[in-house]
Amino acid sequence: VPVTFHKPGYWARFLRLAVTPEAAFLFLVAGLTVAAFEFYAIGPGVAAAVAAISLFLASYGIATLPVRWWALGLAALGWASLTASYQQGSVATLTVIGTVLVAVGGLWYVDGAQLEMNPIVTLLIVAAVVLFYVVAMPTVARARFSTRTIGREHLIGRVGVALVDFSPDGEVEVEGARWKASAHREAGIRKGTEVRVTEVDGLVLEVEPVATES
């Protein structure tokens, strides 16, 4: 009897990229991280496409693997903590909390009775994500916001809005662009407060709340 072997189709091989626990976890955290990068870097949409594909593969892995839902939740909370840390100017406490949560969620991502995560690969994935938040995203944001198309000096006197609570550093949106900003500790700037740019210090805007002006 002749035996014929058939290769899986391209679509099946594409989906199989996410059937190992480490790959499914990688696609999850990479997709979430790239999505945050696209949001803050205001890119042309390429990163958004990469994030969508990664999250699709992560969803397929979640649907086919014995994923622990509490571990998935911890990984998502860790991502949110790292994103909040970056948004507020790299807060060490939030970065540490996010790193621990992502690591714990990754190490226990699947049911150990059936499959096990490779701890070395998992920790390498976590380290790559943290380094991306701590090093890559700020570098790209500085390069993006320092281009001539956005400018800096002309922003003095312009009014924007605070995107986060200041403590005393934070982030503002001025003329459609997001900027790192700093204010006096007693300014009491909260998310949504209207602020005015008073000075430009490199890539950081010095701001004050509009309401304090007489």
XYZ file of C-alpha atoms in Angstrom:
214
model
C 0.000 0.000 0.000
C 1.582 3.325 -1.011
C 1.973 5.784 1.839
C 1.621 9.495 1.125
C 2.708 12.152 3.591
C 1.007 15.518 3.531
C 2.571 18.665 4.924
C 0.324 20.903 6.971
C -0.865 23.968 5.112
C 0.659 27.388 5.631
C -2.181 28.474 7.904
C -1.798 25.416 10.122
C 1.956 25.941 10.319
C 1.375 29.597 11.177
C -0.917 28.680 14.059
C 1.529 26.056 15.310
C 3.951 28.869 16.130
C 2.001 29.388 19.350
C 1.389 25.823 20.504
C 4.382 25.634 22.846
C 3.995 27.270 26.270
C 7.039 29.527 25.916
C 5.955 30.725 22.475
C 2.403 31.438 23.638
C 3.714 33.460 26.586
C 6.171 35.304 24.346
C 3.462 36.294 21.877
C 1.272 37.495 24.751
C 3.772 39.796 26.442
C 5.344 40.882 23.151
C 1.960 41.776 21.683
C 0.963 43.809 24.745
C 4.345 45.535 24.894
C 4.387 46.456 21.212
C 0.821 47.746 21.519
C 1.945 50.070 24.335
C 4.934 51.129 22.250
C 2.702 51.984 19.304
C 0.436 54.062 21.543
C 3.218 56.116 23.137
C 5.545 56.393 20.138
C 2.708 57.552 17.851
C 4.090 55.381 15.069
C 2.825 54.879 11.505
C 0.947 51.668 12.382
C 3.563 48.984 11.707
C 3.940 48.195 15.395
C 0.155 47.994 15.724
C 0.060 45.317 13.011
C 2.835 43.359 14.751
C 0.953 43.636 18.054
C -2.284 42.423 16.467
C -0.601 39.366 14.930
C 1.210 38.553 18.182
C -1.963 38.818 20.246
C -3.835 36.674 17.738
C -1.226 33.931 18.088
C -1.268 34.373 21.860
C -5.048 33.905 21.829
C -4.673 30.713 19.832
C -2.127 29.443 22.361
C -4.449 30.314 25.244
C -7.290 28.432 23.537
C -5.226 25.285 22.937
C -2.962 25.103 25.991
C -3.907 24.385 29.638
C -3.304 27.984 30.688
C -3.725 28.951 34.328
C -6.078 31.926 34.254
C -4.694 33.433 37.438
C -1.193 33.368 35.933
C -2.518 35.013 32.783
C -4.069 37.698 34.970
C -0.797 38.265 36.829
C 1.081 38.657 33.550
C -1.480 41.205 32.353
C -1.253 43.119 35.647
C 2.519 43.113 35.357
C 2.296 44.563 31.863
C -0.070 47.256 33.132
C 2.354 48.094 35.949
C 5.307 48.393 33.553
C 3.241 50.590 31.255
C 2.198 52.811 34.154
C 5.842 53.057 35.232
C 6.900 54.214 31.789
C 3.985 56.632 31.592
C 5.016 58.258 34.871
C 8.688 58.528 33.984
C 10.085 55.125 35.028
C 8.950 54.694 38.623
C 11.242 52.102 40.198
C 8.569 50.619 42.458
C 6.126 50.058 39.605
C 8.893 48.601 37.436
C 9.882 46.084 40.115
C 6.253 45.132 40.791
C 5.574 44.718 37.069
C 8.691 42.602 36.574
C 7.799 40.268 39.437
C 4.190 39.883 38.305
C 5.155 39.107 34.701
C 7.801 36.636 35.875
C 5.448 34.807 38.238
C 2.713 34.723 35.608
C 5.163 33.355 33.072
C 6.700 30.663 35.246
C 3.245 29.311 36.152
C 1.620 30.152 32.813
C 0.541 26.580 32.041
C -0.668 23.669 34.169
C 2.465 21.892 35.312
C 0.614 18.566 35.483
C 0.527 18.497 31.691
C 3.143 20.948 30.453
C 5.914 22.945 32.070
C 7.451 26.297 31.250
C 11.183 26.402 30.657
C 12.275 28.745 33.478
C 15.392 30.011 31.697
C 13.522 30.870 28.490
C 10.692 32.435 30.486
C 13.017 34.672 32.499
C 14.838 35.706 29.325
C 11.490 36.763 27.831
C 10.671 38.764 30.973
C 14.113 40.415 30.936
C 13.683 41.387 27.284
C 10.294 42.970 27.976
C 11.608 44.943 30.964
C 14.636 46.170 29.013
C 12.339 47.240 26.202
C 10.306 49.347 28.631
C 13.323 50.768 30.459
C 15.690 51.382 27.533
C 14.089 51.049 24.100
C 10.807 52.899 24.610
C 12.360 56.027 26.212
C 15.055 56.118 23.512
C 12.540 55.914 20.686
C 10.275 58.460 22.370
C 13.160 60.925 22.743
C 14.131 60.479 19.109
C 10.523 60.843 18.011
C 9.717 63.922 20.070
C 12.971 65.727 19.315
C 12.411 65.916 15.552
C 11.971 69.297 13.891
C 8.443 68.429 12.849
C 7.371 68.634 16.476
C 9.743 71.342 17.701
C 10.289 72.517 21.248
C 10.940 76.208 21.771
C 7.691 77.320 20.192
C 5.830 75.306 22.836
C 6.612 77.849 25.558
C 3.343 79.481 26.529
C 1.210 76.801 24.882
C -1.570 75.136 26.841
C -1.858 71.364 27.126
C -3.390 68.764 29.392
C -1.844 66.458 31.988
C -2.151 62.780 31.070
C -1.210 61.487 34.533
C -0.967 62.690 38.109
C 2.343 64.524 38.626
C 4.660 63.508 41.472
C 6.318 65.922 40.487
C 7.123 64.454 37.071
C 4.540 63.225 34.621
C 3.411 63.429 31.041
C 1.419 66.021 29.122
C -0.116 66.342 25.704
C 0.584 69.595 23.878
C -0.514 70.178 20.285
C -1.302 66.508 19.823
C 2.110 65.245 21.000
C 2.977 63.522 24.287
C 5.870 64.947 26.281
C 7.641 64.137 29.511
C 7.027 67.034 31.865
C 7.952 68.301 35.301
C 6.278 70.725 37.698
C 6.748 72.146 41.175
C 5.949 69.630 43.906
C 3.260 71.902 45.303
C 1.577 72.434 41.932
C -0.863 69.590 42.577
C -1.277 68.699 38.921
C -3.695 65.825 38.391
C -4.725 63.894 35.313
C -6.862 66.115 33.104
C -5.529 69.404 34.524
C -4.857 72.132 31.980
C -1.213 73.182 32.095
C 0.901 75.854 30.464
C 4.460 75.298 29.240
C 6.825 77.680 31.015
C 10.199 76.283 29.990
C 11.799 73.631 27.815
C 14.641 71.693 29.426
C 16.025 69.431 26.710
C 13.239 66.960 26.018
C 11.321 67.719 29.220
C 8.721 70.465 29.462
C 8.423 72.551 32.614
C 4.731 73.214 33.186
C 2.371 74.843 35.658
C -1.378 74.549 36.073
C -3.307 77.202 34.174
C -5.663 77.670 37.119
C -2.871 79.064 39.301
C -2.398 82.078 37.068
C -3.961 85.313 38.244
